Amino acid sequence: MVADAVSAAGRIAILGAGNIGKALATGLAASDHEPAAITLTRRQLHDLETLAARGFQTTTDNVAAVRAADVLVIAVQPRQLAELLAEIAPVLDPARHLVVSVITGVTIAEIRTALGASVQVVRAMPNTGISIRESMTCLAAEPGSEHALAAALPLFDAVGRTLVIREDLMASATALCACGIAFFLRAIRAASQGGIEIGFHPDEAFLLAAQTAKGAAALLLNGPAHPEAEIDRVTTPRGCTIVGLNEMEHRGFSSAFIKAILASAEKADKLYVANSG
Ligand SMILES: NC(=O)c1ccc[n+]([C@@H]2O[C@H](COP(=O)([O-])OP(=O)(O)OC[C@H]3O[C@@H](n4cnc5c(N)ncnc54)[C@H](OP(=O)(O)O)[C@@H]3O)[C@@H](O)[C@H]2O)c1
């Protein structure tokens, strides 16, 4: 039964094990999932040799992987989706399989059209923090699919934080979480480059910037705290923090960050149409 797919049967197939598929597999293995119970598929099998050596099942055969699994995580790129769905549709069992799509810009309705209306589909939008169980994953299902959502949640709860959202917010979740991790990485990189210019070795600057970013995030996540309240605690009148902060804002830091989120959300919404056209 779909609702028991993750917890009881526990066999997972990740169809299209590229960047995010491999990161998910790595994160699941770091939780309580046995690598042997996770099958990874892709066409270039040699790219999965490292994970095969760690005990994951690997194959180029999507149909065999579907037959052997209860939970199917679909992780190909949008332009590769139609071919994959056509391949697996004949062997899908709606009573048994739970389909989880991490694909940007493809709706549940579009996937169900390709796979059959009775198939249970959940959308998930993780980020690459999933490999170290630090993903922020947003999940959505159609009304009436609450049991499918309940079955998918433990999978992602095991590899980070989760938030259930409306499906129409998925493009926004893509921008803020999946693309967002790159924005924060660039911010850390920029901070470390500043650190090098003021005297640190690159390795030291990177450590100082990354650990400082981790501390800032932890202050908020372990809160309750608000970014502005925490900023007020480190800005003394005529001090060195406020002068740096104001310089960032004169140069458009907040505006640039907000515009990046908006641009990515707009693109995420149109990705599937653009690629399948
Ligand atoms: N990267 C992220 O941070 C992230 C985060 C959230 C969501 N997503 C979404 O996840 C999806 C994958 O992104 P990605 O960055 O992981 O892309 P990717 O690295 O290109 O991974 C896609 C994988 O699918 C495989 N593939 C393609 N066609 C296949 C088929 N017919 N059967 C089996 N495997 C097939 C490809 O390998 P072969 O060529 O060897 O087959 C490739 O490794 C995208 O839709 C993206 O929007 C990505």
Coordinates of C-alpha atoms and ligand atoms in Angstrom, one line a residue:
M1 CA 0.0 0.0 0.0
V2 CA 1.3 3.5 -0.9
A3 CA 1.0 4.9 2.6
D4 CA 3.4 2.2 3.9
A5 CA 5.8 2.5 1.0
V6 CA 8.6 4.3 2.7
S7 CA 8.4 3.0 6.2
A8 CA 7.5 -0.7 5.7
A9 CA 8.7 -2.0 2.3
G10 CA 11.4 0.6 2.1
R11 CA 12.7 -0.1 -1.4
I12 CA 13.6 3.1 -3.2
A13 CA 14.5 3.6 -6.9
I14 CA 16.1 6.9 -7.9
L15 CA 15.5 7.2 -11.6
G16 CA 18.1 9.6 -13.1
A17 CA 20.9 9.6 -10.5
G18 CA 22.7 12.8 -11.4
N19 CA 23.6 15.6 -9.0
I20 CA 20.5 15.6 -6.9
G21 CA 19.7 11.9 -7.2
K22 CA 23.2 11.0 -5.9
A23 CA 23.0 13.6 -3.2
L24 CA 19.7 12.1 -2.0
A25 CA 21.1 8.6 -2.0
T26 CA 24.1 9.7 0.0
G27 CA 21.9 11.5 2.5
L28 CA 19.6 8.6 2.9
A29 CA 22.5 6.2 3.5
A30 CA 23.7 8.6 6.2
S31 CA 20.3 8.2 7.9
D32 CA 18.9 4.8 8.6
H33 CA 18.4 3.7 5.0
E34 CA 20.4 0.7 3.8
P35 CA 22.3 1.4 0.5
A36 CA 21.3 -2.1 -0.7
A37 CA 17.6 -1.1 -0.5
I38 CA 18.2 1.9 -2.9
T39 CA 18.5 1.4 -6.6
L40 CA 20.1 4.2 -8.8
T41 CA 19.6 4.4 -12.5
R42 CA 21.2 6.3 -15.3
R43 CA 22.4 5.6 -18.8
Q44 CA 26.1 6.2 -18.2
L45 CA 26.5 3.6 -15.5
H46 CA 30.2 4.2 -14.9
D47 CA 29.3 7.5 -13.2
L48 CA 27.7 5.5 -10.4
E49 CA 30.7 3.2 -9.7
T50 CA 31.6 5.0 -6.5
L51 CA 28.1 4.6 -5.1
A52 CA 28.0 0.9 -6.3
A53 CA 31.1 0.3 -4.3
R54 CA 29.4 1.7 -1.3
G55 CA 26.6 -0.9 -1.6
F56 CA 23.9 0.9 -3.7
Q57 CA 22.2 -1.1 -6.5
T58 CA 22.9 0.5 -9.8
T59 CA 21.5 -0.2 -13.3
T60 CA 20.6 1.3 -16.6
D61 CA 17.3 -0.6 -16.6
N62 CA 14.6 1.8 -15.4
V63 CA 11.8 -0.8 -15.8
A64 CA 13.6 -3.4 -13.6
A65 CA 14.3 -0.7 -11.0
V66 CA 10.6 0.2 -10.9
R67 CA 9.5 -3.4 -10.6
A68 CA 11.8 -3.9 -7.6
A69 CA 10.9 -0.7 -5.7
D70 CA 7.9 0.9 -3.9
V71 CA 9.1 4.5 -3.9
L72 CA 10.2 6.0 -7.2
V73 CA 12.1 9.2 -7.1
I74 CA 12.2 10.8 -10.5
A75 CA 15.3 13.0 -10.8
V76 CA 16.1 13.5 -14.5
Q77 CA 16.2 16.9 -16.1
P78 CA 12.9 18.4 -17.4
R79 CA 13.8 17.7 -21.1
Q80 CA 14.6 14.1 -20.3
L81 CA 11.3 13.4 -18.5
A82 CA 8.8 12.5 -21.2
E83 CA 11.0 9.6 -22.5
L84 CA 11.5 8.2 -18.9
L85 CA 7.8 8.4 -18.1
A86 CA 6.8 6.7 -21.3
E87 CA 9.3 3.9 -20.5
I88 CA 8.0 3.2 -16.9
A89 CA 4.3 3.9 -17.3
P90 CA 3.5 0.3 -18.4
V91 CA 5.0 -1.3 -15.3
L92 CA 3.7 1.2 -12.7
D93 CA 1.3 -0.2 -10.1
P94 CA -0.9 2.6 -8.6
A95 CA -1.7 0.4 -5.6
R96 CA 1.9 -0.1 -4.7
H97 CA 4.1 2.7 -6.2
L98 CA 4.6 6.2 -4.8
V99 CA 6.1 8.6 -7.3
V100 CA 8.1 11.4 -6.0
S101 CA 9.2 14.0 -8.5
V102 CA 12.0 16.5 -7.8
I103 CA 11.8 18.0 -11.3
T104 CA 11.6 21.7 -11.6
G105 CA 8.6 23.2 -13.4
V106 CA 6.6 20.0 -14.0
T107 CA 3.2 19.7 -12.4
I108 CA 1.7 16.7 -10.7
A109 CA -1.1 16.8 -13.2
E110 CA 1.4 16.6 -16.1
I111 CA 3.1 13.6 -14.5
R112 CA -0.2 11.9 -13.9
T113 CA -1.3 12.5 -17.4
A114 CA 1.8 10.6 -18.6
L115 CA 1.7 7.8 -16.0
G116 CA -2.1 7.3 -15.4
A117 CA -4.5 9.3 -13.3
S118 CA -4.6 6.9 -10.4
V119 CA -0.9 7.0 -9.7
Q120 CA 0.1 8.8 -6.5
V121 CA 2.5 11.6 -7.2
V122 CA 4.2 13.9 -4.7
R123 CA 6.5 16.8 -5.7
A124 CA 9.6 17.6 -3.7
M125 CA 12.0 20.4 -4.0
P126 CA 15.2 19.6 -2.1
N127 CA 18.7 21.2 -2.4
T128 CA 22.2 19.7 -2.5
G129 CA 22.5 20.0 1.3
I130 CA 20.5 16.7 1.2
S131 CA 23.8 14.8 0.9
I132 CA 24.8 15.8 4.4
R133 CA 21.2 15.6 5.7
E134 CA 20.9 19.4 5.7
S135 CA 18.4 19.9 2.9
M136 CA 15.5 22.3 3.0
T137 CA 12.9 20.4 1.1
C138 CA 9.4 21.7 0.2
L139 CA 6.8 19.1 -0.6
A140 CA 3.4 19.3 -2.3
A141 CA 0.6 17.0 -3.3
E142 CA -2.8 17.4 -4.8
P143 CA -5.9 17.7 -2.6
G144 CA -6.9 14.2 -1.6
S145 CA -3.4 12.8 -1.7
E146 CA -2.6 13.4 1.9
H147 CA -1.7 9.8 2.5
A148 CA 0.9 10.0 -0.3
L149 CA 2.3 13.1 1.2
A150 CA 2.4 11.3 4.6
A151 CA 4.3 8.5 3.0
A152 CA 6.9 10.8 1.3
L153 CA 7.6 13.0 4.3
P154 CA 9.7 10.6 6.3
L155 CA 12.0 10.1 3.4
F156 CA 12.9 13.8 3.4
D157 CA 12.6 14.4 7.1
A158 CA 15.5 11.9 7.4
V159 CA 17.7 14.2 5.3
G160 CA 17.0 17.7 6.5
R161 CA 14.0 20.0 7.2
T162 CA 10.7 19.8 5.4
L163 CA 7.8 22.1 4.7
V164 CA 4.5 21.1 3.0
I165 CA 3.4 23.9 0.6
R166 CA 0.8 24.4 -2.1
E167 CA 1.9 23.1 -5.5
D168 CA 1.6 26.6 -7.0
L169 CA 4.5 27.7 -4.7
M170 CA 6.9 25.1 -6.1
A171 CA 8.7 27.5 -8.5
S172 CA 9.2 29.9 -5.5
A173 CA 10.5 27.0 -3.5
T174 CA 12.9 26.1 -6.3
A175 CA 14.3 29.7 -6.3
L176 CA 14.6 30.1 -2.5
C177 CA 15.9 26.6 -1.7
A178 CA 17.3 24.7 -4.7
C179 CA 18.8 27.8 -6.4
G180 CA 19.2 29.6 -3.1
I181 CA 21.9 27.3 -1.9
A182 CA 24.1 28.6 -4.8
F183 CA 23.3 32.2 -3.8
F184 CA 24.5 31.6 -0.2
L185 CA 27.6 29.7 -1.5
R186 CA 28.4 32.7 -3.7
A187 CA 28.0 35.0 -0.7
I188 CA 30.4 32.9 1.3
R189 CA 32.8 32.9 -1.5
A190 CA 32.6 36.7 -1.8
A191 CA 33.2 37.0 1.9
S192 CA 36.3 34.8 1.7
Q193 CA 37.7 36.8 -1.2
G194 CA 37.3 39.9 0.9
G195 CA 39.1 38.1 3.7
I196 CA 42.0 37.3 1.4
E197 CA 42.3 40.9 0.5
I198 CA 42.6 41.9 4.1
G199 CA 45.3 39.4 5.0
F200 CA 44.1 35.8 5.4
H201 CA 45.4 32.8 3.5
P202 CA 42.6 31.5 1.2
D203 CA 42.0 28.4 3.3
E204 CA 41.8 30.5 6.5
A205 CA 39.5 33.0 4.8
F206 CA 37.2 30.2 3.5
L207 CA 37.0 28.7 7.0
L208 CA 36.3 32.0 8.7
A209 CA 33.6 32.9 6.1
A210 CA 31.8 29.5 6.1
Q211 CA 31.8 29.0 9.8
T212 CA 30.6 32.6 10.3
A213 CA 27.7 32.0 7.8
K214 CA 26.9 28.7 9.6
G215 CA 26.7 30.6 13.0
A216 CA 24.5 33.3 11.5
A217 CA 22.0 30.6 10.2
A218 CA 22.2 28.7 13.5
L219 CA 21.3 31.9 15.4
L220 CA 18.1 32.1 13.4
L221 CA 17.3 28.4 13.3
N222 CA 17.9 27.8 17.0
G223 CA 16.0 31.1 17.7
P224 CA 13.5 32.6 18.1
A225 CA 15.5 35.3 16.4
H226 CA 15.0 37.8 13.6
P227 CA 17.9 38.8 11.3
E228 CA 17.5 42.5 12.1
A229 CA 17.4 42.0 15.8
E230 CA 20.7 39.9 15.6
I231 CA 22.2 42.6 13.3
D232 CA 21.3 45.3 15.9
R233 CA 23.3 43.3 18.5
V234 CA 26.5 43.6 16.5
T235 CA 26.2 47.2 15.2
T236 CA 27.5 49.8 17.6
P237 CA 27.1 53.5 16.8
R238 CA 29.9 54.7 14.6
G239 CA 31.3 51.1 14.6
C240 CA 32.9 49.0 12.0
T241 CA 30.0 46.7 11.4
I242 CA 27.4 49.4 10.4
V243 CA 29.9 51.0 8.1
G244 CA 30.3 47.7 6.2
L245 CA 26.6 46.9 6.2
N246 CA 25.7 50.3 4.9
E247 CA 28.4 50.0 2.2
M248 CA 26.8 46.7 1.1
E249 CA 23.4 48.3 0.9
H250 CA 24.7 51.4 -1.0
R251 CA 26.1 48.8 -3.5
G252 CA 22.7 47.1 -3.7
F253 CA 23.2 43.9 -1.8
S254 CA 19.6 43.3 -0.6
S255 CA 18.2 44.4 -3.9
A256 CA 20.5 42.1 -5.9
F257 CA 19.6 39.1 -3.7
I258 CA 15.9 39.8 -4.0
K259 CA 16.2 40.2 -7.7
A260 CA 18.1 36.9 -8.0
I261 CA 15.3 35.1 -6.2
L262 CA 12.7 36.6 -8.4
A263 CA 14.6 35.9 -11.6
S264 CA 15.1 32.2 -10.6
A265 CA 11.5 31.8 -9.7
E266 CA 10.4 33.2 -13.0
K267 CA 12.8 30.9 -14.9
A268 CA 11.8 27.8 -12.8
D269 CA 8.2 28.3 -13.7
K270 CA 9.0 28.2 -17.4
L271 CA 11.7 25.5 -17.5
Y272 CA 9.6 22.5 -18.6
V273 CA 7.7 24.4 -21.3
A274 CA 11.0 25.8 -22.6
N275 CA 12.7 22.4 -22.6
S276 CA 9.9 20.4 -24.1
G277 CA 9.2 22.9 -26.9
Ligands
LIG1 N1 20.8 19.9 -8.8 C1 20.0 20.4 -7.8 O1 20.4 21.1 -6.9 C2 18.5 20.2 -7.9 C3 17.7 20.5 -6.7 C4 16.3 20.3 -6.8 C5 15.8 19.7 -7.9 N2 16.5 19.5 -9.0 C6 15.9 18.9 -10.2 O2 16.4 17.6 -10.3 C7 16.4 17.2 -11.7 C8 17.8 16.7 -11.9 O3 18.8 17.7 -11.7 P1 20.3 17.4 -11.6 O4 21.0 18.7 -11.3 O5 20.5 16.2 -10.7 O6 20.6 17.0 -13.2 P2 21.6 15.9 -13.7 O7 22.9 15.9 -12.8 O8 21.8 16.1 -15.1 O9 20.9 14.5 -13.4 C9 20.0 13.9 -14.3 C10 20.4 12.5 -14.5 O10 19.4 11.8 -15.2 C11 20.1 10.8 -15.9 N3 19.2 10.4 -17.0 C12 18.7 11.1 -18.0 N4 17.9 10.4 -18.8 C13 17.7 9.2 -18.1 C14 16.9 8.0 -18.4 N5 16.1 7.9 -19.4 N6 17.0 7.0 -17.5 C15 17.9 7.1 -16.4 N7 18.6 8.2 -16.2 C16 18.5 9.2 -17.0 C17 21.4 11.4 -16.4 O11 22.4 10.5 -16.5 P3 22.8 9.8 -17.9 O12 23.0 10.8 -18.9 O13 24.0 8.9 -17.5 O14 21.6 8.9 -18.1 C18 21.7 12.4 -15.3 O15 22.7 11.9 -14.5 C19 16.1 18.4 -12.5 O16 14.8 18.3 -12.9 C20 16.2 19.6 -11.5 O17 15.3 20.6 -11.8 C21 17.9 19.7 -9.0

